[in-house]
């Protein structure tokens, strides 16, 4: 197995500046990301979604077109998912048309690595939080179930259900950080024949959370400022080689993690029931 190298960017949020997102710098930072990727040796680029900060349909088309033009300068293939801001005023089909690329759920091979891109419903309102739509979970089960090779599972919204303590957006809003159906998603990943490493954006910080032997990584946003006061300029580099995975995030909030690239499925022992109700300790 040769080394597979994937450059990852997420939560670009091109558009207006907000309290914590430096949207006005997004295109310049994305241009720099593209130039660095083209100078390096990567098999592909993955975009985790939230390419824009939504305003209205007409403006969002322009913002997405700006981002698409940047990605078009890449010398390597780029694979996209759409985030809640991409589909707030536009549809998934609009996004696919603007990029002339798929943004739906699919399995594909990058280098030597099997990847599943999962695009469940990402529409988000303040009152509603995140919910799967009919059929979304079936798609995940089907795509993971097709193959027992180790699989990189890519989604916009993180699937680990990790704690949001300290997160600017989500500490007080955990229902907006992951799906209401997190338990069913966790079961689908645990029951899949393939070992999984999961990668997501959305929560605008770098994390590693391991659930049932599945490592879940999240990548900081390109333009988020809530941690350092300046755009994080996060540039993820994922390297997978035989039985090792290396995850490095460059920028203002650097991360370097080395993990096993799992070659066979393993399962943790099921957690005990509540001590309060079972009497166990
Ligand atoms: Fe975002």
Tab-separated table of C-alpha atoms and ligand atoms in Angstrom:
chain	number	residue	atom	x	y	z
A	1	UNK	CA	0.000	0.000	0.000
A	2	UNK	CA	1.362	3.398	-0.966
A	3	UNK	CA	0.730	6.505	1.113
A	4	UNK	CA	-2.566	8.232	0.416
A	5	UNK	CA	-2.466	11.991	1.068
A	6	UNK	CA	-5.656	13.995	1.282
A	7	UNK	CA	-5.886	17.744	1.940
A	8	UNK	CA	-8.999	18.735	3.897
A	9	UNK	CA	-10.730	22.084	4.268
A	10	UNK	CA	-14.047	22.858	5.908
A	11	UNK	CA	-16.424	25.550	7.066
A	12	UNK	CA	-14.931	28.087	4.669
A	13	UNK	CA	-17.849	30.479	5.323
A	14	UNK	CA	-17.203	32.861	2.437
A	15	UNK	CA	-19.437	35.905	2.902
A	16	UNK	CA	-20.003	38.590	5.467
A	17	UNK	CA	-17.957	38.808	8.635
A	18	UNK	CA	-19.904	37.766	11.718
A	19	UNK	CA	-18.909	38.088	15.366
A	20	UNK	CA	-16.636	35.066	15.106
A	21	UNK	CA	-16.342	34.129	11.401
A	22	UNK	CA	-13.975	36.180	9.238
A	23	UNK	CA	-15.921	35.525	6.044
A	24	UNK	CA	-14.314	38.450	4.224
A	25	UNK	CA	-10.965	36.615	4.364
A	26	UNK	CA	-12.322	33.282	3.182
A	27	UNK	CA	-11.460	33.577	-0.517
A	28	UNK	CA	-7.906	34.779	0.153
A	29	UNK	CA	-7.345	31.924	2.623
A	30	UNK	CA	-8.897	29.412	0.231
A	31	UNK	CA	-6.681	30.681	-2.596
A	32	UNK	CA	-3.665	30.074	-0.368
A	33	UNK	CA	-4.949	26.578	0.496
A	34	UNK	CA	-5.328	25.790	-3.212
A	35	UNK	CA	-1.828	27.076	-4.003
A	36	UNK	CA	-0.321	24.979	-1.187
A	37	UNK	CA	-2.161	21.882	-2.329
A	38	UNK	CA	-0.945	22.435	-5.888
A	39	UNK	CA	2.637	22.804	-4.652
A	40	UNK	CA	2.366	19.611	-2.582
A	41	UNK	CA	1.663	16.045	-3.562
A	42	UNK	CA	-1.916	15.171	-2.694
A	43	UNK	CA	-4.236	12.540	-4.115
A	44	UNK	CA	-7.320	14.689	-3.595
A	45	UNK	CA	-9.018	17.442	-1.613
A	46	UNK	CA	-12.041	16.964	0.636
A	47	UNK	CA	-14.316	19.925	1.425
A	48	UNK	CA	-16.467	19.291	4.508
A	49	UNK	CA	-19.154	21.856	3.619
A	50	UNK	CA	-20.406	25.246	4.870
A	51	UNK	CA	-18.599	26.936	2.002
A	52	UNK	CA	-20.586	30.142	2.538
A	53	UNK	CA	-22.458	32.078	5.206
A	54	UNK	CA	-25.958	32.191	3.756
A	55	UNK	CA	-27.862	35.414	3.045
A	56	UNK	CA	-30.471	34.901	0.298
A	57	UNK	CA	-30.722	32.658	-2.779
A	58	UNK	CA	-29.337	35.166	-5.267
A	59	UNK	CA	-26.406	36.227	-3.098
A	60	UNK	CA	-25.680	32.611	-2.084
A	61	UNK	CA	-25.343	31.584	-5.746
A	62	UNK	CA	-22.725	34.297	-6.221
A	63	UNK	CA	-20.870	33.286	-3.055
A	64	UNK	CA	-20.873	29.607	-4.039
A	65	UNK	CA	-19.660	30.540	-7.543
A	66	UNK	CA	-16.736	32.457	-6.029
A	67	UNK	CA	-15.788	29.380	-4.001
A	68	UNK	CA	-16.258	27.055	-6.994
A	69	UNK	CA	-13.845	29.197	-9.038
A	70	UNK	CA	-11.195	28.802	-6.319
A	71	UNK	CA	-11.634	25.027	-6.203
A	72	UNK	CA	-11.460	24.889	-9.999
A	73	UNK	CA	-7.835	26.027	-9.775
A	74	UNK	CA	-6.899	22.799	-7.972
A	75	UNK	CA	-4.668	20.445	-9.918
A	76	UNK	CA	-6.140	17.423	-8.085
A	77	UNK	CA	-9.652	16.027	-7.730
A	78	UNK	CA	-11.882	17.661	-5.119
A	79	UNK	CA	-14.797	16.051	-3.328
A	80	UNK	CA	-17.531	18.035	-1.633
A	81	UNK	CA	-20.216	17.687	0.977
A	82	UNK	CA	-22.740	20.407	1.724
A	83	UNK	CA	-23.316	21.931	5.139
A	84	UNK	CA	-26.294	23.611	6.755
A	85	UNK	CA	-25.304	27.046	5.421
A	86	UNK	CA	-24.960	25.691	1.858
A	87	UNK	CA	-28.568	24.480	1.885
A	88	UNK	CA	-30.195	27.243	3.944
A	89	UNK	CA	-31.328	29.159	0.834
A	90	UNK	CA	-30.174	26.776	-1.938
A	91	UNK	CA	-30.861	23.089	-2.535
A	92	UNK	CA	-28.382	20.243	-2.692
A	93	UNK	CA	-29.080	20.120	-6.445
A	94	UNK	CA	-28.225	23.839	-6.712
A	95	UNK	CA	-24.894	23.173	-5.007
A	96	UNK	CA	-24.159	20.229	-7.305
A	97	UNK	CA	-24.983	22.339	-10.367
A	98	UNK	CA	-22.803	25.253	-9.226
A	99	UNK	CA	-19.829	22.935	-8.678
A	100	UNK	CA	-20.700	20.521	-11.490
A	101	UNK	CA	-19.831	17.815	-8.976
A	102	UNK	CA	-21.797	15.453	-6.736
A	103	UNK	CA	-22.589	16.461	-3.175
A	104	UNK	CA	-24.834	13.522	-2.291
A	105	UNK	CA	-23.990	10.336	-0.393
A	106	UNK	CA	-21.564	8.076	-2.254
A	107	UNK	CA	-18.641	5.686	-1.850
A	108	UNK	CA	-15.412	6.231	-3.732
A	109	UNK	CA	-11.733	5.372	-3.620
A	110	UNK	CA	-9.088	8.069	-3.049
A	111	UNK	CA	-5.575	6.731	-3.547
A	112	UNK	CA	-5.750	3.394	-1.730
A	113	UNK	CA	-8.438	4.454	0.724
A	114	UNK	CA	-12.135	3.620	0.606
A	115	UNK	CA	-14.198	6.688	1.470
A	116	UNK	CA	-17.898	7.010	2.210
A	117	UNK	CA	-19.315	10.505	1.858
A	118	UNK	CA	-22.570	10.699	3.805
A	119	UNK	CA	-24.897	13.577	3.033
A	120	UNK	CA	-27.965	13.230	5.253
A	121	UNK	CA	-30.315	16.143	5.781
A	122	UNK	CA	-28.221	19.035	7.137
A	123	UNK	CA	-30.948	21.673	7.260
A	124	UNK	CA	-30.831	23.407	10.594
A	125	UNK	CA	-33.104	25.919	12.274
A	126	UNK	CA	-32.708	27.420	15.718
A	127	UNK	CA	-35.878	25.742	16.987
A	128	UNK	CA	-35.478	22.381	15.248
A	129	UNK	CA	-31.869	21.296	15.734
A	130	UNK	CA	-30.510	18.507	13.497
A	131	UNK	CA	-32.654	15.544	12.482
A	132	UNK	CA	-32.153	12.829	9.897
A	133	UNK	CA	-34.782	12.553	7.179
A	134	UNK	CA	-36.474	9.346	6.043
A	135	UNK	CA	-33.975	7.076	4.328
A	136	UNK	CA	-30.810	8.862	5.535
A	137	UNK	CA	-29.831	6.117	7.980
A	138	UNK	CA	-30.564	3.400	5.396
A	139	UNK	CA	-28.118	5.071	3.021
A	140	UNK	CA	-25.401	5.032	5.689
A	141	UNK	CA	-26.034	1.364	6.500
A	142	UNK	CA	-25.996	0.443	2.797
A	143	UNK	CA	-22.790	2.362	1.964
A	144	UNK	CA	-20.892	1.064	5.010
A	145	UNK	CA	-22.245	-2.452	4.464
A	146	UNK	CA	-20.980	-2.753	0.889
A	147	UNK	CA	-17.379	-3.478	1.838
A	148	UNK	CA	-15.324	-4.714	4.776
A	149	UNK	CA	-12.216	-2.679	3.933
A	150	UNK	CA	-11.285	0.104	6.392
A	151	UNK	CA	-13.336	3.146	5.506
A	152	UNK	CA	-12.992	6.898	5.965
A	153	UNK	CA	-16.509	8.129	6.732
A	154	UNK	CA	-16.897	11.804	5.847
A	155	UNK	CA	-19.852	13.971	6.884
A	156	UNK	CA	-20.497	17.643	7.540
A	157	UNK	CA	-21.994	17.105	10.990
A	158	UNK	CA	-19.917	15.117	13.497
A	159	UNK	CA	-21.370	11.749	14.427
A	160	UNK	CA	-19.574	11.038	17.716
A	161	UNK	CA	-21.894	13.030	19.986
A	162	UNK	CA	-18.795	14.525	21.653
A	163	UNK	CA	-19.129	17.066	24.457
A	164	UNK	CA	-19.447	20.700	23.412
A	165	UNK	CA	-18.146	22.139	26.683
A	166	UNK	CA	-16.484	25.446	25.846
A	167	UNK	CA	-17.680	25.541	22.242
A	168	UNK	CA	-18.802	29.075	21.383
A	169	UNK	CA	-21.799	27.916	19.337
A	170	UNK	CA	-22.772	24.611	20.812
A	171	UNK	CA	-22.127	24.494	24.558
A	172	UNK	CA	-25.662	25.757	25.165
A	173	UNK	CA	-26.983	24.205	21.928
A	174	UNK	CA	-25.880	20.562	21.806
A	175	UNK	CA	-28.907	19.569	19.684
A	176	UNK	CA	-27.436	21.687	16.902
A	177	UNK	CA	-24.011	20.008	17.081
A	178	UNK	CA	-25.073	16.476	16.142
A	179	UNK	CA	-28.166	14.542	15.119
A	180	UNK	CA	-31.079	13.720	17.410
A	181	UNK	CA	-30.612	10.179	16.037
A	182	UNK	CA	-26.983	9.951	17.255
A	183	UNK	CA	-27.645	6.630	19.013
A	184	UNK	CA	-28.917	4.993	15.802
A	185	UNK	CA	-25.969	6.383	13.842
A	186	UNK	CA	-23.560	5.041	16.473
A	187	UNK	CA	-25.182	1.607	16.183
A	188	UNK	CA	-24.970	1.670	12.374
A	189	UNK	CA	-21.232	2.395	12.543
A	190	UNK	CA	-20.669	-0.274	15.213
A	191	UNK	CA	-22.620	-2.874	13.195
A	192	UNK	CA	-20.906	-2.130	9.862
A	193	UNK	CA	-18.564	-4.841	8.597
A	194	UNK	CA	-15.813	-2.300	7.921
A	195	UNK	CA	-13.636	-0.559	10.499
A	196	UNK	CA	-14.337	3.163	10.325
A	197	UNK	CA	-12.473	6.404	10.919
A	198	UNK	CA	-14.874	9.359	10.806
A	199	UNK	CA	-14.105	12.935	9.750
A	200	UNK	CA	-16.432	15.949	10.006
A	201	UNK	CA	-16.640	19.728	10.242
A	202	UNK	CA	-19.532	21.883	11.526
A	203	UNK	CA	-18.426	22.364	15.153
A	204	UNK	CA	-15.549	24.729	14.297
A	205	UNK	CA	-12.888	23.137	16.420
A	206	UNK	CA	-10.345	20.336	16.221
A	207	UNK	CA	-11.259	17.225	18.175
A	208	UNK	CA	-10.579	13.519	18.427
A	209	UNK	CA	-13.233	11.368	20.114
A	210	UNK	CA	-13.179	7.581	20.063
A	211	UNK	CA	-16.507	5.755	20.353
A	212	UNK	CA	-16.807	1.952	20.210
A	213	UNK	CA	-13.277	1.725	18.701
A	214	UNK	CA	-14.137	4.269	15.986
A	215	UNK	CA	-11.985	7.438	16.019
A	216	UNK	CA	-13.948	10.571	15.108
A	217	UNK	CA	-11.980	13.623	13.986
A	218	UNK	CA	-13.344	17.125	13.497
A	219	UNK	CA	-11.537	19.896	11.610
A	220	UNK	CA	-11.561	23.541	12.645
A	221	UNK	CA	-13.076	26.045	10.204
A	222	UNK	CA	-10.840	27.968	7.802
A	223	UNK	CA	-12.140	31.334	9.056
A	224	UNK	CA	-13.259	30.759	12.663
A	225	UNK	CA	-11.904	33.186	15.282
A	226	UNK	CA	-13.576	32.190	18.558
A	227	UNK	CA	-10.531	30.360	19.887
A	228	UNK	CA	-7.586	32.642	19.064
A	229	UNK	CA	-9.276	35.886	17.980
A	230	UNK	CA	-7.973	35.471	14.413
A	231	UNK	CA	-8.993	33.120	11.576
A	232	UNK	CA	-7.793	29.603	12.353
A	233	UNK	CA	-6.611	29.051	8.732
A	234	UNK	CA	-7.086	25.329	9.348
A	235	UNK	CA	-5.557	23.102	6.673
A	236	UNK	CA	-6.008	19.388	7.340
A	237	UNK	CA	-3.565	16.834	5.968
A	238	UNK	CA	-4.609	13.205	6.229
A	239	UNK	CA	-1.980	10.578	5.433
A	240	UNK	CA	-2.837	6.887	5.430
A	241	UNK	CA	-0.191	4.253	4.946
A	242	UNK	CA	-0.698	0.504	5.532
A	243	UNK	CA	-1.726	0.379	9.211
A	244	UNK	CA	-1.103	4.012	10.216
A	245	UNK	CA	-3.123	7.208	9.941
A	246	UNK	CA	-1.535	10.609	10.469
A	247	UNK	CA	-3.735	13.683	10.896
A	248	UNK	CA	-2.043	17.058	10.929
A	249	UNK	CA	-3.880	20.365	11.070
A	250	UNK	CA	-1.810	23.378	10.079
A	251	UNK	CA	-2.703	26.971	10.924
A	252	UNK	CA	-3.238	28.888	14.164
A	253	UNK	CA	-4.563	25.854	16.056
A	254	UNK	CA	-2.178	23.080	15.027
A	255	UNK	CA	-2.858	19.434	15.755
A	256	UNK	CA	-0.779	16.354	15.071
A	257	UNK	CA	-2.264	12.924	15.738
A	258	UNK	CA	-1.061	9.450	14.863
A	259	UNK	CA	-3.569	6.599	15.015
A	260	UNK	CA	-3.769	3.037	13.811
A	261	UNK	CA	-5.493	2.765	10.431
A	262	UNK	CA	-7.723	-0.096	11.523
A	263	UNK	CA	-7.306	-3.140	9.326
A	264	UNK	CA	-9.967	-5.229	11.044
A	265	UNK	CA	-13.207	-4.470	12.814
A	266	UNK	CA	-13.034	-4.410	16.577
A	267	UNK	CA	-15.816	-3.873	19.057
A	268	UNK	CA	-15.701	-2.627	22.600
A	269	UNK	CA	-17.570	-4.409	25.366
A	270	UNK	CA	-21.038	-2.886	25.733
A	271	UNK	CA	-21.135	-0.256	28.521
A	272	UNK	CA	-22.793	-1.164	31.810
A	273	UNK	CA	-26.340	0.029	32.496
A	274	UNK	CA	-26.921	2.886	34.926
A	275	UNK	CA	-25.493	2.103	38.382
A	276	UNK	CA	-28.438	3.904	39.951
A	277	UNK	CA	-30.983	1.542	38.435
A	278	UNK	CA	-29.012	-1.734	38.186
A	279	UNK	CA	-27.164	-1.706	41.515
A	280	UNK	CA	-23.907	-2.596	39.690
A	281	UNK	CA	-20.668	-0.723	40.390
B	1	LIG	FE1	-19.880	26.022	9.803
